[in-house]
Each structure stands twice: as C-alpha cells, then as structure tokens.
GROMACS .gro file of N, CA and C in nm:
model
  495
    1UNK      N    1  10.924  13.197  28.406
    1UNK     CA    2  10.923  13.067  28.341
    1UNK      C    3  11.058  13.044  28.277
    2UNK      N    4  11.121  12.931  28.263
    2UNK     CA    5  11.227  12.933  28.221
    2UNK      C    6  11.230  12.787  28.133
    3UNK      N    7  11.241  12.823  27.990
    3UNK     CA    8  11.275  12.756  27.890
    3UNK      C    9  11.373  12.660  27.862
    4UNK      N   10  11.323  12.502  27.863
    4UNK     CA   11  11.464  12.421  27.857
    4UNK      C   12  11.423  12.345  27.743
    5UNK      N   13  11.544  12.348  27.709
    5UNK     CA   14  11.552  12.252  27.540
    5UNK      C   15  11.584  12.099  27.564
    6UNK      N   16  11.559  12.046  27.680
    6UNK     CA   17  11.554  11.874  27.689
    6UNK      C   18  11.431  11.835  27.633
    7UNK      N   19  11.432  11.765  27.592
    7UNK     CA   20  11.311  11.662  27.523
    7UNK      C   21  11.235  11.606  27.653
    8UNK      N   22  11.121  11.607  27.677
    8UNK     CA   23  11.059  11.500  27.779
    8UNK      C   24  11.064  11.380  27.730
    9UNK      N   25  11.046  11.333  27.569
    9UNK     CA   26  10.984  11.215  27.523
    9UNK      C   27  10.884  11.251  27.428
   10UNK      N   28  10.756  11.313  27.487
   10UNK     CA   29  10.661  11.333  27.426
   10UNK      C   30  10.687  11.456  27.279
   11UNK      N   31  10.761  11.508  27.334
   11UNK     CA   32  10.759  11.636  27.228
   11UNK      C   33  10.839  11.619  27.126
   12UNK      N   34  10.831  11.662  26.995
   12UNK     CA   35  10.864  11.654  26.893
   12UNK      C   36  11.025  11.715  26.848
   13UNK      N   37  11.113  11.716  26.786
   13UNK     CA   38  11.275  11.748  26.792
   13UNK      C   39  11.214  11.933  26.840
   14UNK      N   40  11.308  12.016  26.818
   14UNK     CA   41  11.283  12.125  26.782
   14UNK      C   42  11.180  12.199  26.924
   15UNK      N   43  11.104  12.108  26.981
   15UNK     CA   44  11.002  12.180  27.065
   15UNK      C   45  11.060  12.186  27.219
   16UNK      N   46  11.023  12.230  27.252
   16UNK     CA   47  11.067  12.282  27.423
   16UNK      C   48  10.998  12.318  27.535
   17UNK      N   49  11.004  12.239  27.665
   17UNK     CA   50  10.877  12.289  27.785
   17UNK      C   51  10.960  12.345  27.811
   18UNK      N   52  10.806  12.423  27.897
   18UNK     CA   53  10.865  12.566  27.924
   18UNK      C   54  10.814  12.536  28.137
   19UNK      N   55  10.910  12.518  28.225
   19UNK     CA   56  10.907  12.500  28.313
   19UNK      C   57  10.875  12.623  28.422
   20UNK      N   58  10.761  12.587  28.506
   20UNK     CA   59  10.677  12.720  28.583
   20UNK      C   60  10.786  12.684  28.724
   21UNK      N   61  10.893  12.749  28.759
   21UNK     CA   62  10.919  12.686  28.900
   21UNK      C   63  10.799  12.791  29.021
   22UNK      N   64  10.773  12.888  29.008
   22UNK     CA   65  10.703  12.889  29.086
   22UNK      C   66  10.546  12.863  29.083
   23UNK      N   67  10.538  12.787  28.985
   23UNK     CA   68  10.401  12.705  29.043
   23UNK      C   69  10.480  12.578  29.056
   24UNK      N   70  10.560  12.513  29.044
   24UNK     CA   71  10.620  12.402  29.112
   24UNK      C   72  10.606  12.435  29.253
   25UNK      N   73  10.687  12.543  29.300
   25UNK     CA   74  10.655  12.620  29.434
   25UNK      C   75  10.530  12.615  29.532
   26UNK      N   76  10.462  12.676  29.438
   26UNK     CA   77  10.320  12.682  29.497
   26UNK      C   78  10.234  12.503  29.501
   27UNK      N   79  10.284  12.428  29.409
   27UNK     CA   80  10.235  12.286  29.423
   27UNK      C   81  10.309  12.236  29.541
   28UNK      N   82  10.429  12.194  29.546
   28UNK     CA   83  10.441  12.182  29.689
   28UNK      C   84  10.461  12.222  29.829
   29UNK      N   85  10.452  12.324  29.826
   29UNK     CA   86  10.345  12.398  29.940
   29UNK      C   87  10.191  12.341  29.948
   30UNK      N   88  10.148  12.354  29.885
   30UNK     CA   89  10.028  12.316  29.893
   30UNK      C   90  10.000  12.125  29.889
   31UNK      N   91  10.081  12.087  29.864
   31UNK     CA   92  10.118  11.927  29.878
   31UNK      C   93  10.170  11.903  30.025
   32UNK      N   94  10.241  11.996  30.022
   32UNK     CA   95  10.337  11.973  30.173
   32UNK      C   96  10.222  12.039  30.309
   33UNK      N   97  10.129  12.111  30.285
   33UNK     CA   98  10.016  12.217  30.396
   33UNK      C   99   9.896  12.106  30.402
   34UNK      N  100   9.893  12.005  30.285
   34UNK     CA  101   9.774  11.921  30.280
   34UNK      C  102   9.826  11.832  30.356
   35UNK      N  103   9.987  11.688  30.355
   35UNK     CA  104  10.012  11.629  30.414
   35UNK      C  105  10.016  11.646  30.550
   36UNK      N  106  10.081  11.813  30.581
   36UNK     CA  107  10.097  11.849  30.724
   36UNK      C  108   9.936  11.832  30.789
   37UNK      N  109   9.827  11.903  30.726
   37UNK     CA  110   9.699  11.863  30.763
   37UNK      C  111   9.671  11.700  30.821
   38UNK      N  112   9.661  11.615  30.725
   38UNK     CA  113   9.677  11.472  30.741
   38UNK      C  114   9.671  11.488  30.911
   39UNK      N  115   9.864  11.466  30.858
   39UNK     CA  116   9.904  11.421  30.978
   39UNK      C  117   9.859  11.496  31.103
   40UNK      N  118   9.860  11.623  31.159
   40UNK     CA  119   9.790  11.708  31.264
   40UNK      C  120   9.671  11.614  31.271
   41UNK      N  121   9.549  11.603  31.190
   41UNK     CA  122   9.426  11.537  31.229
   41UNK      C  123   9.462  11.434  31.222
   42UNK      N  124   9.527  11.355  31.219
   42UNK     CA  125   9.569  11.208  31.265
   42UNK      C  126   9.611  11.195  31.379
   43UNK      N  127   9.708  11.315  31.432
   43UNK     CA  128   9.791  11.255  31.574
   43UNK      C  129   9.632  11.305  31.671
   44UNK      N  130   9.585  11.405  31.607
   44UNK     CA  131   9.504  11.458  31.737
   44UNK      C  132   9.390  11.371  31.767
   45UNK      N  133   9.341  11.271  31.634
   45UNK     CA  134   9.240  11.173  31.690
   45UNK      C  135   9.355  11.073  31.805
   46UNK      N  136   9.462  11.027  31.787
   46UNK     CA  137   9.510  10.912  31.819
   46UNK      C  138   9.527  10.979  31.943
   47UNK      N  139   9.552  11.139  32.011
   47UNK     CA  140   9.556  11.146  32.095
   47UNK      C  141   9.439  11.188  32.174
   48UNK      N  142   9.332  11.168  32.109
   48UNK     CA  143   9.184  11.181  32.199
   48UNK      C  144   9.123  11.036  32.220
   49UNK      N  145   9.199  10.876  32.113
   49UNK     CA  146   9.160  10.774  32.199
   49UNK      C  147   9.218  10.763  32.291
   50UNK      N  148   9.384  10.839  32.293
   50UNK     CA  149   9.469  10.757  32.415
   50UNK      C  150   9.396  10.787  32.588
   51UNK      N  151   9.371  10.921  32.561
   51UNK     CA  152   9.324  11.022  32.658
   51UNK      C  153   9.175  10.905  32.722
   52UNK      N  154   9.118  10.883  32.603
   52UNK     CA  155   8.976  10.819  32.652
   52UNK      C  156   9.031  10.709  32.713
   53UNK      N  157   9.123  10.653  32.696
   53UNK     CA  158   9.150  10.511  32.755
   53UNK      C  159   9.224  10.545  32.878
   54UNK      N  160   9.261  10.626  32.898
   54UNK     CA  161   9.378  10.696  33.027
   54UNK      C  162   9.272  10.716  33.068
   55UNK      N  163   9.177  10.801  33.077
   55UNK     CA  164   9.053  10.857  33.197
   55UNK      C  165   8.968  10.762  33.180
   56UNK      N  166   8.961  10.630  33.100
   56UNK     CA  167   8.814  10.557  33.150
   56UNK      C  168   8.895  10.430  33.262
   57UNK      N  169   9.018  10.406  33.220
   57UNK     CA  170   9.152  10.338  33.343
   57UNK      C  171   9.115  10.443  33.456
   58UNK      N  172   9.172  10.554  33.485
   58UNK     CA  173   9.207  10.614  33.650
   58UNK      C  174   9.067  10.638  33.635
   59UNK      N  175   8.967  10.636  33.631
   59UNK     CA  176   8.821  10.681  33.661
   59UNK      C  177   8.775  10.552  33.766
   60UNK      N  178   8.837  10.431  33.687
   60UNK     CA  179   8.761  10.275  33.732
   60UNK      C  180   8.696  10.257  33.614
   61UNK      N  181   8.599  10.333  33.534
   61UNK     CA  182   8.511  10.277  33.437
   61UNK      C  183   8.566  10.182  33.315
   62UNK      N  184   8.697  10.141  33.278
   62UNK     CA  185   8.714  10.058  33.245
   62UNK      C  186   8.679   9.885  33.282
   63UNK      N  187   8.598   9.876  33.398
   63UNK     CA  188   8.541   9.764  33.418
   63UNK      C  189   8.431   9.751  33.402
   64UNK      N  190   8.337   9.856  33.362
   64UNK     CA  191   8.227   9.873  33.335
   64UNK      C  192   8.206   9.871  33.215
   65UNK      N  193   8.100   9.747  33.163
   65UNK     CA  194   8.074   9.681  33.047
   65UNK      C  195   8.006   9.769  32.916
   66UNK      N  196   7.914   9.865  32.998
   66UNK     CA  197   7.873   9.977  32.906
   66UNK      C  198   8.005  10.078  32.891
   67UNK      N  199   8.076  10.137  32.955
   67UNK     CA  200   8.156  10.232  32.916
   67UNK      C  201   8.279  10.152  32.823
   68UNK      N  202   8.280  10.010  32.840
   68UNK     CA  203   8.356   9.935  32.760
   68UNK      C  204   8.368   9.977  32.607
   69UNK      N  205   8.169   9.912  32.570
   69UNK     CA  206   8.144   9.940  32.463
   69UNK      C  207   8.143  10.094  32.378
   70UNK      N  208   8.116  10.176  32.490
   70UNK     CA  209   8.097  10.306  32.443
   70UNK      C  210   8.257  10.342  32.366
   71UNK      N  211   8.343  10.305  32.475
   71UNK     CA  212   8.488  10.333  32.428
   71UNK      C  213   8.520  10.274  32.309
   72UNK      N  214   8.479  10.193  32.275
   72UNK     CA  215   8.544  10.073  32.169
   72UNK      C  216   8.449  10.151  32.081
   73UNK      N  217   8.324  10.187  32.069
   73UNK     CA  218   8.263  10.278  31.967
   73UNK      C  219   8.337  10.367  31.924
   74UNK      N  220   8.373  10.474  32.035
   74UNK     CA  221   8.437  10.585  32.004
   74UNK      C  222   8.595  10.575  31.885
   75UNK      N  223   8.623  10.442  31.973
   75UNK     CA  224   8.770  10.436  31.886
   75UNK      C  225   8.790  10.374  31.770
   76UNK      N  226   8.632  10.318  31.720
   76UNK     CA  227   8.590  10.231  31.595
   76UNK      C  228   8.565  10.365  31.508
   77UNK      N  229   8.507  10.496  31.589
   77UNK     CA  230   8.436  10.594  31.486
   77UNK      C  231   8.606  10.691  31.475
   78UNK      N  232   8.681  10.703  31.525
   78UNK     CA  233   8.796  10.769  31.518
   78UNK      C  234   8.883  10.698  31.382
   79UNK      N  235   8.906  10.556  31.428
   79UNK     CA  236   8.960  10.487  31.297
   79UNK      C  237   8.934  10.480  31.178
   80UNK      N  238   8.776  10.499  31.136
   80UNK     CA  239   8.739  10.500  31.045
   80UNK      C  240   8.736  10.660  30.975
   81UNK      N  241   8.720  10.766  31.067
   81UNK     CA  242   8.734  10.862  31.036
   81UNK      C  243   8.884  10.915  30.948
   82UNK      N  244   9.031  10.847  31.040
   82UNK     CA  245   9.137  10.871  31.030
   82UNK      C  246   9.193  10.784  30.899
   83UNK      N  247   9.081  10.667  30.846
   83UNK     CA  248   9.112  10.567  30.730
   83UNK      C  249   9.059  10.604  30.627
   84UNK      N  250   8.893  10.696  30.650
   84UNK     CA  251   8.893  10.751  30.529
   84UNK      C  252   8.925  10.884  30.455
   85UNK      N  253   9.017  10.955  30.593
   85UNK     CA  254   9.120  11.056  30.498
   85UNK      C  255   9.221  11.024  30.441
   86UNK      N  256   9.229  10.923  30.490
   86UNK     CA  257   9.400  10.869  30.439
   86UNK      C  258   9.348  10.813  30.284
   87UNK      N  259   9.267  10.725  30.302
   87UNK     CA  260   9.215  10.669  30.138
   87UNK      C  261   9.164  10.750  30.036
   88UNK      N  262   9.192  10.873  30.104
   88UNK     CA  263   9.126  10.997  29.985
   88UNK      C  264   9.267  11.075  29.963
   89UNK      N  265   9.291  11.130  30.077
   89UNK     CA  266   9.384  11.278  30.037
   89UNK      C  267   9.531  11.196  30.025
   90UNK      N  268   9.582  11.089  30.146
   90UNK     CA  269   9.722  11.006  30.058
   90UNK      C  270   9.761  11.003  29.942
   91UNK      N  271   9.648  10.924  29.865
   91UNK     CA  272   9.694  10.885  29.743
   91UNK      C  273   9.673  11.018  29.613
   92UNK      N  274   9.607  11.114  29.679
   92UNK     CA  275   9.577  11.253  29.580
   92UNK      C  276   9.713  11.273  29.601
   93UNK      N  277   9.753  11.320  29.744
   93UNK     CA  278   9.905  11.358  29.760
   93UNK      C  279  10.061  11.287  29.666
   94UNK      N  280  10.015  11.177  29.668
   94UNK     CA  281  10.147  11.076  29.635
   94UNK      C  282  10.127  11.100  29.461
   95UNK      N  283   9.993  11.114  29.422
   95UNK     CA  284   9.944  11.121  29.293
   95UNK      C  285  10.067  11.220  29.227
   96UNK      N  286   9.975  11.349  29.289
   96UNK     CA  287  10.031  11.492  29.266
   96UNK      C  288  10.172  11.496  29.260
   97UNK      N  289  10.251  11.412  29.414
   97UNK     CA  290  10.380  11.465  29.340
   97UNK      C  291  10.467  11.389  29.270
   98UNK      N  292  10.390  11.264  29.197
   98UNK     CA  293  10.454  11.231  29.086
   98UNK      C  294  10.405  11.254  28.997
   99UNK      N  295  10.309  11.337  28.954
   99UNK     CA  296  10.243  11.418  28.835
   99UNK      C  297  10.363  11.533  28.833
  100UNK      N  298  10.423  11.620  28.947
  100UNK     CA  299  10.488  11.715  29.009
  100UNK      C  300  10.653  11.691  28.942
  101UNK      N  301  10.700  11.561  29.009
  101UNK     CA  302  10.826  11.525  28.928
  101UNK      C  303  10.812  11.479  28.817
  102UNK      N  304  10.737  11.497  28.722
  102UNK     CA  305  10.715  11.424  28.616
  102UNK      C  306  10.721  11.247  28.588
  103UNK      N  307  10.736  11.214  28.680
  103UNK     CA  308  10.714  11.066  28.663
  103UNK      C  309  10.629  10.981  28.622
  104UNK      N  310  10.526  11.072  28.606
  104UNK     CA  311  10.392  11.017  28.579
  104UNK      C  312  10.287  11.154  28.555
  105UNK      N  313  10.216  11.092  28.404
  105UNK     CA  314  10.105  11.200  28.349
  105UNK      C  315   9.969  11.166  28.445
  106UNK      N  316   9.939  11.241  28.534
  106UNK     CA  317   9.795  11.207  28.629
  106UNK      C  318   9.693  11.331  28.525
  107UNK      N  319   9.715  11.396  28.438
  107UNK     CA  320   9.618  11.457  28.411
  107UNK      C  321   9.456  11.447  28.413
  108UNK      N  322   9.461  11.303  28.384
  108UNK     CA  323   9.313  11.257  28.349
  108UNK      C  324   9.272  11.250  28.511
  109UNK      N  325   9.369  11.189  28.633
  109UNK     CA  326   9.350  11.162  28.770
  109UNK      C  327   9.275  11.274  28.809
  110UNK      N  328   9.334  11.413  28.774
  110UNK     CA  329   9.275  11.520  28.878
  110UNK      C  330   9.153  11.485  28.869
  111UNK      N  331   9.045  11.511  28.773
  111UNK     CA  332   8.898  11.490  28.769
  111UNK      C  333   8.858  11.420  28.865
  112UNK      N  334   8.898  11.292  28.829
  112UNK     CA  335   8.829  11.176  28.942
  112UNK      C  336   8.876  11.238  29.055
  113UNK      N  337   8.974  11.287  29.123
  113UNK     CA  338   9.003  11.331  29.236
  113UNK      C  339   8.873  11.418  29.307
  114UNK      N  340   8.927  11.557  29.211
  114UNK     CA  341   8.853  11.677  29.263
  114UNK      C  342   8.672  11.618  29.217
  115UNK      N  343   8.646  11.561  29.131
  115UNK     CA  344   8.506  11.587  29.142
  115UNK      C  345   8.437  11.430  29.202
  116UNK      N  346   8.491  11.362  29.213
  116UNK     CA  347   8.467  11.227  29.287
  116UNK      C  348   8.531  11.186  29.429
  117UNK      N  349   8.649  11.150  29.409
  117UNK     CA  350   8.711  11.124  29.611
  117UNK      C  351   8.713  11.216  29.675
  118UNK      N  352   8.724  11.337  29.659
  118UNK     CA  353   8.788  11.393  29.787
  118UNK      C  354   8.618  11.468  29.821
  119UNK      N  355   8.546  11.542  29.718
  119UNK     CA  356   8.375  11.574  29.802
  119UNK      C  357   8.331  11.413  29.877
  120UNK      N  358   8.324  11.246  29.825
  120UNK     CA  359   8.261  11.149  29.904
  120UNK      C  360   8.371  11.211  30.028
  121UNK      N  361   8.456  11.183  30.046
  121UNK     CA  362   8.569  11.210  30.183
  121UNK      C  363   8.486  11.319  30.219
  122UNK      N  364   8.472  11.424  30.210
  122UNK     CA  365   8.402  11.542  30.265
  122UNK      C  366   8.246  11.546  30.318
  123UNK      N  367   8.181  11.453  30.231
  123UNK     CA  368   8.050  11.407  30.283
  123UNK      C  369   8.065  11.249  30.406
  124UNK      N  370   8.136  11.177  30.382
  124UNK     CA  371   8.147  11.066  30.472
  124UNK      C  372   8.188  11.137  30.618
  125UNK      N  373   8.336  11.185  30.653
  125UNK     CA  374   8.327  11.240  30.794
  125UNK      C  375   8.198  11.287  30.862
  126UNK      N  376   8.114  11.408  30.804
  126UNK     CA  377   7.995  11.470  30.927
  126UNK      C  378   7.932  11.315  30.918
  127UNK      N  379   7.903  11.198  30.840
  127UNK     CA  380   7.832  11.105  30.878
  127UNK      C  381   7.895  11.059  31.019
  128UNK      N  382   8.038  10.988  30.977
  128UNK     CA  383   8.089  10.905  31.069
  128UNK      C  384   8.025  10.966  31.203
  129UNK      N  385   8.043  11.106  31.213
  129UNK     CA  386   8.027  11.185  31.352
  129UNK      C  387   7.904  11.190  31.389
  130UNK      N  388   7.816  11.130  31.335
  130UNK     CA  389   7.664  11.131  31.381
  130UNK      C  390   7.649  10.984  31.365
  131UNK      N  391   7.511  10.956  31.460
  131UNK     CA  392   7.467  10.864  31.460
  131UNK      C  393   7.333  10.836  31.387
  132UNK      N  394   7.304  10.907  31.301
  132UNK     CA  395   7.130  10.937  31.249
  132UNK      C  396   7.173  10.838  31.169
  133UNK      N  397   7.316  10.795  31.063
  133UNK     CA  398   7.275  10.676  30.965
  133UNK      C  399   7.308  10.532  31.035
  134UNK      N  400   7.382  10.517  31.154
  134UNK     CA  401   7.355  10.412  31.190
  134UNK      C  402   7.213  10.386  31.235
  135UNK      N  403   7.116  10.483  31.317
  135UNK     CA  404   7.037  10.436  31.397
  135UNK      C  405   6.906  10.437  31.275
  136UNK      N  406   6.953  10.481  31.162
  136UNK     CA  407   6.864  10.432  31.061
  136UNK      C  408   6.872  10.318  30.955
  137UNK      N  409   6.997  10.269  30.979
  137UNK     CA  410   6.982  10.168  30.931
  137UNK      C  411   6.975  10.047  31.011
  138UNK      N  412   6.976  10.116  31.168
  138UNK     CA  413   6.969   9.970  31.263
  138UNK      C  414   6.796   9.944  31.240
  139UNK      N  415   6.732  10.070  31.267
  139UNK     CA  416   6.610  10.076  31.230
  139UNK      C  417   6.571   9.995  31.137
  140UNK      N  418   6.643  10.028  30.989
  140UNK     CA  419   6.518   9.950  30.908
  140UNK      C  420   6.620   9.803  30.913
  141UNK      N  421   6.675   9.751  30.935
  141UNK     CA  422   6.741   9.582  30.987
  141UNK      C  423   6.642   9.524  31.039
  142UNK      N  424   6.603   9.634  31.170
  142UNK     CA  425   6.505   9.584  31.251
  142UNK      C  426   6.351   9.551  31.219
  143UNK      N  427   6.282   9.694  31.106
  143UNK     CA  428   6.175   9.677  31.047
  143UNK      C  429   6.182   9.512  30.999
  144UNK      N  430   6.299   9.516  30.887
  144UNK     CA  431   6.288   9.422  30.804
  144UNK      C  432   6.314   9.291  30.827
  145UNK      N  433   6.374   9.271  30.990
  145UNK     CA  434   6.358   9.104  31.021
  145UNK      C  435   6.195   9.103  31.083
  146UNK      N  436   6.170   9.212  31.143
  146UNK     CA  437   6.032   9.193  31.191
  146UNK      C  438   5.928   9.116  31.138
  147UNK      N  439   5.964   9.203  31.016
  147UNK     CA  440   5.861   9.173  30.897
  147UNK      C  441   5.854   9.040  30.784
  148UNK      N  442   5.945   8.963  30.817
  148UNK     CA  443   5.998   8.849  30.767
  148UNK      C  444   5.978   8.757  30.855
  149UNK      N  445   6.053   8.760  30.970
  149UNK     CA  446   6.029   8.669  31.068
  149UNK      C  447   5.950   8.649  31.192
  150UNK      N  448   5.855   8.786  31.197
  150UNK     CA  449   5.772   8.823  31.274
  150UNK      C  450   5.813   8.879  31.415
  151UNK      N  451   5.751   8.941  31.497
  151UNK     CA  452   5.803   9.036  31.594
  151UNK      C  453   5.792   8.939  31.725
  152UNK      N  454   5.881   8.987  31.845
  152UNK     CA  455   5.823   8.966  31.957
  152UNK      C  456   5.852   9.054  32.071
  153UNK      N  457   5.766   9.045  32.136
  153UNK     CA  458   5.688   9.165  32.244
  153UNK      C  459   5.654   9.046  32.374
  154UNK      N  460   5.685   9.142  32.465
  154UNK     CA  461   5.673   9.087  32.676
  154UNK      C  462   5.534   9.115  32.677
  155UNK      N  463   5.437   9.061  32.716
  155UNK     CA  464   5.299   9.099  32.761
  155UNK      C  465   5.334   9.157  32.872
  156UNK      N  466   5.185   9.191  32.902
  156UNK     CA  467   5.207   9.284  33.069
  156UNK      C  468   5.193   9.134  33.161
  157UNK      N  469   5.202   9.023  33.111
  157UNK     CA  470   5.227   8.917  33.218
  157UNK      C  471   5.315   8.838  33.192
  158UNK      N  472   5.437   8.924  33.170
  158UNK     CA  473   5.600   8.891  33.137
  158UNK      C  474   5.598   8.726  33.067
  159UNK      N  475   5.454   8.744  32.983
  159UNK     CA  476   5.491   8.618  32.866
  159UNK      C  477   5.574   8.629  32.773
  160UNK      N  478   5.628   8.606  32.684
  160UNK     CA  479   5.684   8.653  32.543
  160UNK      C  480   5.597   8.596  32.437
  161UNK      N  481   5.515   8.698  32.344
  161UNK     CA  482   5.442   8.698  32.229
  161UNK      C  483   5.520   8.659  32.135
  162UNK      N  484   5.452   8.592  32.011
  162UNK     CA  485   5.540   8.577  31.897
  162UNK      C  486   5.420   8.605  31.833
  163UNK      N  487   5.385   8.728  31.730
  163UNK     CA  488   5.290   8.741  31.627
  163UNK      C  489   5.376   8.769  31.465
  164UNK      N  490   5.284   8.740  31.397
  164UNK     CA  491   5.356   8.740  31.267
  164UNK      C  492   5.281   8.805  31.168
  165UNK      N  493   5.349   8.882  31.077
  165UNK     CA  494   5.263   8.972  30.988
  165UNK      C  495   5.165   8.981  30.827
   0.00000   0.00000   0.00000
C-alpha cells in the first residue's frame, strides 16, 4: 500500500489515503476479463445469426415462410439475449471504472448492482432460451380472450361455432 499525502477533497488537512495498487490491479483485471466476456458472447451470438442466415440462403429455405419466421425468432431471441447483458454488466463495468479512477463515489451502486441487476440478468437469459414463459403466457392471452369474448371451434361439419361463457 502506498501512502500519499494529496487531499482527495473529502478528507480533512493532515489526513491521507492510503492507495491499494494491487487491488487497483486486481479491479481491472477483473473489469477488463468481464468486458472481454461481453464481448466473446456477443460476437459468438452475432456469429450464430449470420451462420443461420448463410445456411437457411444456400439450403433454399429462405423462401419458405415457416423457416422465415423461425429465423426471425431465433434472431429476436439472440438480440434480446445480447441487450440484456449489455443493460446489466456495461453499465456495472463503466460504473466500476469510474468508481476505479476516482471520478465518481459508486459505493452505494455496488448493492443495487450485486444484489439487484446482475442476479435479474442471470435469471432472465435461461428464460429467453426457453419457451415455457412465452407459451404460458400465449396460453393465458388465449384463456383470457376466450373468456371475455367467447371461443370458437370448427364442428365436425366444418361450420364455425361461436359459444360464449
């Protein structure tokens, strides 16, 4: 640790921080291993839509209206995946290293960080990657216009029913 007699501001004549460079060290490393993260899972989604769009082109299935949609799913669930790391760990990052250069006191920030954004970020991805909360909330959409505006159903003599509840 090494002792410097500049004033930050905050401290009183006479008093002195006492500067950790190697946990400065160890903060950006660990600032710099988190960004490098980022970015790695960023290029590698952007290069698993490109790939999907390259093989659904030379396949032909790019004219095909279902593999259309499927693709445009896939690259709706990639974006959102790749937007909500960025809206979590970015701004922790940018936080940190101006907490880091002293430019700014984030003390109070870490909390909200570590015990609020970054676990939702950690629970939102396995969602994005499944489909159980869309197809449950397409589900109850569906319960609930049913049930409002009443259902309709093909008879077995390709009429269309309208009953109401």
């Amino acid at each position: 640790a090494v002792v410097s007699t500049q004033s930050t501001g905050g401290l009183a004549d006479g008093e002195t921080d006492i500067i950790d460079n190697k946990g400065n060290a160890i903060v950006w490393l660990m600032l710099g291993s988190n960004f490098l993260c980022f970015v790695v899972i960023a290029v590698s989604y952007l290069m698993i839509n490109i790939e999907t769009l390259r093989s659904s082109k030379s396949s032909g299935q790019h004219k095909d209206e279902r593999r259309i949609r499927e693709t445009r799913a896939i690259q709706r669930r990639i974006a959102l995946v790749i937007g909500t790391d960025f809206a979590c760990w970015v701004p922790f990052i940018i936080i940190c290293s101006l907490h880091n250069l002293a430019a700014i006191d984030a003390t109070n920030w870490y909390a909200i960080f570590s015990l609020i954004i970054l676990p939702i970020n950690s629970v939102i991805n396995p969602l994005l990657y499944d489909n159980t909360i869309r197809d449950a909330i397409g589900s109850s959409v569906r319960r609930a216009s049913s049930a409002v505006g009443g259902s309709r159903r093909v008879s077995q003599f390709g009429a269309t029913e309208v009953s109401t509840l």
